[in-house]
PDB file of C-alpha atoms in Angstrom:
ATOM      1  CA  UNK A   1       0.000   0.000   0.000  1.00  0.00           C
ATOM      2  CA  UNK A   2       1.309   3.242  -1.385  1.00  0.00           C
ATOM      3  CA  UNK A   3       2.084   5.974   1.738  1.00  0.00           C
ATOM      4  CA  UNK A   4       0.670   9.402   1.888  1.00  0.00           C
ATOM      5  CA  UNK A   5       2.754  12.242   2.132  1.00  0.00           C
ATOM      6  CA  UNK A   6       1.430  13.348   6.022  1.00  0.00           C
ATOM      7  CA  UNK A   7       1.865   9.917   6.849  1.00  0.00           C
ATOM      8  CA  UNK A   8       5.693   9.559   6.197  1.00  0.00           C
ATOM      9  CA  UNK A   9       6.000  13.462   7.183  1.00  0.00           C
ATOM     10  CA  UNK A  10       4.900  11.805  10.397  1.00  0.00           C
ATOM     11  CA  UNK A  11       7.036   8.914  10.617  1.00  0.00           C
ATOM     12  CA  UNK A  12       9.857  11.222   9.641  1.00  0.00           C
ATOM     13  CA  UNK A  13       8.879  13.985  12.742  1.00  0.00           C
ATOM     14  CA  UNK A  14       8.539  11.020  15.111  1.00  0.00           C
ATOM     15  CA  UNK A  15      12.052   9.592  14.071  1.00  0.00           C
ATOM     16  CA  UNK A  16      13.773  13.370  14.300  1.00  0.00           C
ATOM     17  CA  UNK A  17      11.951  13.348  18.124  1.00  0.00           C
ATOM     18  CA  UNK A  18      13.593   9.646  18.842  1.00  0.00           C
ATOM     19  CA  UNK A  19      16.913  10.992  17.792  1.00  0.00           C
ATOM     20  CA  UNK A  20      17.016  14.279  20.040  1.00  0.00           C
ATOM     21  CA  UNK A  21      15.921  11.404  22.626  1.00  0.00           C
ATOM     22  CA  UNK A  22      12.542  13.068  22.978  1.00  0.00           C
ATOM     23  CA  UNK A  23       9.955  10.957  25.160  1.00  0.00           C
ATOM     24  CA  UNK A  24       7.051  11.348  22.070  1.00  0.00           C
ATOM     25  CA  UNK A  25       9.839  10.415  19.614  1.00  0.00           C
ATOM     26  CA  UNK A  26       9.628   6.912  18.027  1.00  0.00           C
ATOM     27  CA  UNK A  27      11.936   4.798  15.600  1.00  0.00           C
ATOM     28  CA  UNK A  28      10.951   5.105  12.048  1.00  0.00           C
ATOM     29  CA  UNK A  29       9.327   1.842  10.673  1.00  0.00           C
ATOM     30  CA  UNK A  30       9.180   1.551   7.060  1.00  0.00           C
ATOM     31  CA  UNK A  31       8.854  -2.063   6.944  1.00  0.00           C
ATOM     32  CA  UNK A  32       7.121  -2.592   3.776  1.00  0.00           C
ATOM     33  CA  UNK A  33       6.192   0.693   2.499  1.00  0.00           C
ATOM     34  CA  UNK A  34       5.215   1.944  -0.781  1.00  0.00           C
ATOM     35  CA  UNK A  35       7.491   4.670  -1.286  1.00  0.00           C
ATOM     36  CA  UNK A  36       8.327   4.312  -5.266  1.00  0.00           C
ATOM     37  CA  UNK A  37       9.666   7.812  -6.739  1.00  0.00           C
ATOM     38  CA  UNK A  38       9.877   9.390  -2.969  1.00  0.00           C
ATOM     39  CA  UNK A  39      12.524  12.056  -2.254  1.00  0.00           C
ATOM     40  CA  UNK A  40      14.329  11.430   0.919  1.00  0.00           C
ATOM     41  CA  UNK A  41      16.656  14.251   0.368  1.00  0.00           C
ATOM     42  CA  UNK A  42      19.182  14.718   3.214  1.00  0.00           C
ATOM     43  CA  UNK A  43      16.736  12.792   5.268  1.00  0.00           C
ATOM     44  CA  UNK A  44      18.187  11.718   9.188  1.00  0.00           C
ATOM     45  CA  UNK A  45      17.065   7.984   9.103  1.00  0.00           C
ATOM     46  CA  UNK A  46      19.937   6.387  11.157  1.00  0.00           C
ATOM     47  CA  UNK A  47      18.845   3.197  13.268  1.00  0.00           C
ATOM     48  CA  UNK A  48      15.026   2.841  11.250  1.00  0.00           C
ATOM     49  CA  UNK A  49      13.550   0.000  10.140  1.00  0.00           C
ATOM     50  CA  UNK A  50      13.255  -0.476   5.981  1.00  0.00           C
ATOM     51  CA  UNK A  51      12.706  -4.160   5.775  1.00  0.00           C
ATOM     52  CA  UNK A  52      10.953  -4.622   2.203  1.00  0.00           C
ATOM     53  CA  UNK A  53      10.712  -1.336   1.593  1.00  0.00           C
ATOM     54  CA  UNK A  54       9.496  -0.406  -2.347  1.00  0.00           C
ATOM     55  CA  UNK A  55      12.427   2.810  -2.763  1.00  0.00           C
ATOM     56  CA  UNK A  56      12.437   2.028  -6.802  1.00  0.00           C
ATOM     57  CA  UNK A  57      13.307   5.018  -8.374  1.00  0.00           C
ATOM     58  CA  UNK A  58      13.548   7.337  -5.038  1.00  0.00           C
ATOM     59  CA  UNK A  59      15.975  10.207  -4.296  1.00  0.00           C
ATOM     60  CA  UNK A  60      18.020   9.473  -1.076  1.00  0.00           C
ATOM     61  CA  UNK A  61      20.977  11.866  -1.886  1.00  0.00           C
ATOM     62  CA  UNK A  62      22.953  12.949   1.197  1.00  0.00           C
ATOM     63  CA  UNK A  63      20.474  10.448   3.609  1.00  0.00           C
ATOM     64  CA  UNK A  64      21.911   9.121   7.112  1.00  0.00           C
ATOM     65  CA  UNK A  65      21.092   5.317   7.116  1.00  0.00           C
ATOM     66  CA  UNK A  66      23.745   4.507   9.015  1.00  0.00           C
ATOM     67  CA  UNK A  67      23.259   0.990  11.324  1.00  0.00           C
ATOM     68  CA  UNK A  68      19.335   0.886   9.367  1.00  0.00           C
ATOM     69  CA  UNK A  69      18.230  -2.185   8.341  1.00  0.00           C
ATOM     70  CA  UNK A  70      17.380  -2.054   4.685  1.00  0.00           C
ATOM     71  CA  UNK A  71      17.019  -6.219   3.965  1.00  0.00           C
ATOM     72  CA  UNK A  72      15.367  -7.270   1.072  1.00  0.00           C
ATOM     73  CA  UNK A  73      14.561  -3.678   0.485  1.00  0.00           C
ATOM     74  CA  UNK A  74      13.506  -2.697  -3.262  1.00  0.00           C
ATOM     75  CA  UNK A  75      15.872   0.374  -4.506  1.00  0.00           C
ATOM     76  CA  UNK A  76      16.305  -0.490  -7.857  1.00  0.00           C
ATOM     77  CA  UNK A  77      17.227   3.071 -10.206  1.00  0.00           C
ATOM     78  CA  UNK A  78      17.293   4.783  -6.733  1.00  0.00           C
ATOM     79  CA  UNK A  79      19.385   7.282  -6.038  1.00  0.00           C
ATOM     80  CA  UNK A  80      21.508   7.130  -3.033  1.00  0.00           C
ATOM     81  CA  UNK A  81      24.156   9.367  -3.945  1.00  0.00           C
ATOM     82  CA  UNK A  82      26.100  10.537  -0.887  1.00  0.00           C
ATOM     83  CA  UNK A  83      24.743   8.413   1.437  1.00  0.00           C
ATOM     84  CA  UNK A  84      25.772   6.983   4.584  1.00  0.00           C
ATOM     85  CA  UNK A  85      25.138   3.290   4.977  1.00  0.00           C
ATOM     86  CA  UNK A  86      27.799   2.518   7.515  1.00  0.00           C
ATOM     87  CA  UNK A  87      26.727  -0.130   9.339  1.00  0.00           C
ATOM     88  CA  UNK A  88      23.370  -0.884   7.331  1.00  0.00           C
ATOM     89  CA  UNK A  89      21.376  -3.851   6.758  1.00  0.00           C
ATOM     90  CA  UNK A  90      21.116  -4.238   3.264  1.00  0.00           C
ATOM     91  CA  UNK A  91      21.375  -8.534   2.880  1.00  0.00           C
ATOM     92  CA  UNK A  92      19.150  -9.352  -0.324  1.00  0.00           C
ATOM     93  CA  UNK A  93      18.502  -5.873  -1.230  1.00  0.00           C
ATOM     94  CA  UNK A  94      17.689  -5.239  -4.549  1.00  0.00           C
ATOM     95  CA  UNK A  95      19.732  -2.718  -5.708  1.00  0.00           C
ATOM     96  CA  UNK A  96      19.903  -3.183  -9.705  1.00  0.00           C
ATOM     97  CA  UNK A  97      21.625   0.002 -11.420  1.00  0.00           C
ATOM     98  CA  UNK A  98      20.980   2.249  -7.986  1.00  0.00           C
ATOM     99  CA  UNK A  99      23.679   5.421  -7.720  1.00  0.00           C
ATOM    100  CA  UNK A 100      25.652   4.574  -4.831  1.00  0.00           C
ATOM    101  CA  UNK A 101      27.948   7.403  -6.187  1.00  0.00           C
ATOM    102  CA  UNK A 102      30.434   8.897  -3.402  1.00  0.00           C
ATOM    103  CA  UNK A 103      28.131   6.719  -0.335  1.00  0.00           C
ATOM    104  CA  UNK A 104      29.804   5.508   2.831  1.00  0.00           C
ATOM    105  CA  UNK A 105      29.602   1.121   2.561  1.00  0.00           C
ATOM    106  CA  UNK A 106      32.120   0.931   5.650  1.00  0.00           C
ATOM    107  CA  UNK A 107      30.412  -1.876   7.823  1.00  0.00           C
ATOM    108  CA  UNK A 108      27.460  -2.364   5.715  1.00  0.00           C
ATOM    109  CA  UNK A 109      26.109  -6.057   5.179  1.00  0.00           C
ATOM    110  CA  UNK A 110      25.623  -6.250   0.994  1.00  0.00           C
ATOM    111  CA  UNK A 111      25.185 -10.356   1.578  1.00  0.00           C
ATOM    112  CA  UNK A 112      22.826 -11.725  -1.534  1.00  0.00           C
ATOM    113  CA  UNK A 113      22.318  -7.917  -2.594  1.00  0.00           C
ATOM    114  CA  UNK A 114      21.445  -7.342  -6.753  1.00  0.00           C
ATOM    115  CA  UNK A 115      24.381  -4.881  -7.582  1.00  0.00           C
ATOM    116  CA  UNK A 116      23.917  -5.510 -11.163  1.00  0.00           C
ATOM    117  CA  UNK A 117      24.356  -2.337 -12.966  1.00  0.00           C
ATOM    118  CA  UNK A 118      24.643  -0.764  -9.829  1.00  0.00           C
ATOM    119  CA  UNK A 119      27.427   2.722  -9.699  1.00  0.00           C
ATOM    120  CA  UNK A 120      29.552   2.573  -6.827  1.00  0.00           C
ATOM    121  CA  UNK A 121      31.894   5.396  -8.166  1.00  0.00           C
ATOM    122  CA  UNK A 122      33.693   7.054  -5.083  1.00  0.00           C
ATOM    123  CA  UNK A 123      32.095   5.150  -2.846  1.00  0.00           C
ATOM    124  CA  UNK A 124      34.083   3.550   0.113  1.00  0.00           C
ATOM    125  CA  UNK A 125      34.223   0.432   1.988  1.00  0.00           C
ATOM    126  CA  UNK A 126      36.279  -0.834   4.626  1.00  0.00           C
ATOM    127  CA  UNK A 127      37.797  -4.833   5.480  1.00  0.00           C
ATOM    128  CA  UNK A 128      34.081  -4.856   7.834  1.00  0.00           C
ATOM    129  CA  UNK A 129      32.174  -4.552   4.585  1.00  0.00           C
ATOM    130  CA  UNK A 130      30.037  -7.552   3.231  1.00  0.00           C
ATOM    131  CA  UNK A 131      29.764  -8.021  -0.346  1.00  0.00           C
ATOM    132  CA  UNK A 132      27.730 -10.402  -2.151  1.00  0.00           C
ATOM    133  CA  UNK A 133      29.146 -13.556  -2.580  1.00  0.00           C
ATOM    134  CA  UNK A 134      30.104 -13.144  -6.710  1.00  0.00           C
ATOM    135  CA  UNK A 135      30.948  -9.580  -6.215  1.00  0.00           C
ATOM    136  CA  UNK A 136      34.266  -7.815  -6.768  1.00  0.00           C
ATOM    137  CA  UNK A 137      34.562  -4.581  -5.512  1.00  0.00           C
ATOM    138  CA  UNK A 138      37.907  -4.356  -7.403  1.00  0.00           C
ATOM    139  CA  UNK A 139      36.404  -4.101 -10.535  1.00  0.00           C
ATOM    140  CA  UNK A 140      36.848  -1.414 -12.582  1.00  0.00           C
ATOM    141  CA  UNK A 141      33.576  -0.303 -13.892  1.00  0.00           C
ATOM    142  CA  UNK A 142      32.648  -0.676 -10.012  1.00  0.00           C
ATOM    143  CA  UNK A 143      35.446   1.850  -8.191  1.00  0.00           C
ATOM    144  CA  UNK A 144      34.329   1.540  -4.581  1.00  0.00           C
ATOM    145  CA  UNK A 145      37.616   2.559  -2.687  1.00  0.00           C
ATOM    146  CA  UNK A 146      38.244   0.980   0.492  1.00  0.00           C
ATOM    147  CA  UNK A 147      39.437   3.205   2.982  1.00  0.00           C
ATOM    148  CA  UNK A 148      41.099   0.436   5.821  1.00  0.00           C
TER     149      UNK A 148
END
């Protein structure tokens, strides 16, 4: 079922409120949400919950998702330029031709993940970081850069 704008303005306020360690604040849950073409522009997500989660063709750039769990979540054409996903759950995430451009894969769990197509141009990795089992990050048409 396809979100409403108020509704994830909501989740998003809530989140903002559990970050700042407010008592009304609560941890985003996304967990199978409809949000196809969504901008998430510079959103502050780290720590919420994106299990299944449709983000085809969504605009993430310059989104904290660091330590969220993203498994089995649907980003294919997304664009998460700039992003941080240290530390993120993203095991069997479909992530065919995404923009990973530049993002922050230090610690991040890519295990079974669709990286077909997918541009991983400046991003960075670390020794922590899980790829999927046929995946080189060495490639050249790839160019993560591991930073450790």
């Amino acid at each position: 079922m396809r979100m409403t704008e108020n509704e994830l303005a909501e989740i998003l306020k809530l989140h903002e409120a559990y970050l700042a360690d407010c008592e009304t604040g609560k941890i985003a849950d996304l967990t199978d949400a409809n949000l196809f073409g969504v901008s998430l522009l510079g959103a502050n997500l780290p720590h919420a919950i994106l299990k299944g989660t449709i983000l085809k063709r969504s605009l993430l750039m310059m989104a904290n998702l660091e330590n969220a769990d993203l498994e089995n979540v649907n980003a294919k054409r997304a664009i998460l330029e700039n992003v941080c996903l240290k530390g993120a759950n993203l095991k069997h995430a479909k992530l065919k031709g995404v923009n990973l451009c530049k993002s922050n894969l230090c610690g991040a769990n890519l295990e079974d993940a669709d990286l077909e197509d997918a541009d991983l141009t400046g991003a960075v990795y670390d020794s922590s970081t899980i790829w999927p089992e046929s995946f080189n990050p060495r490639k050249p048409q790839r160019k993560p850069r591991r930073i450790s």
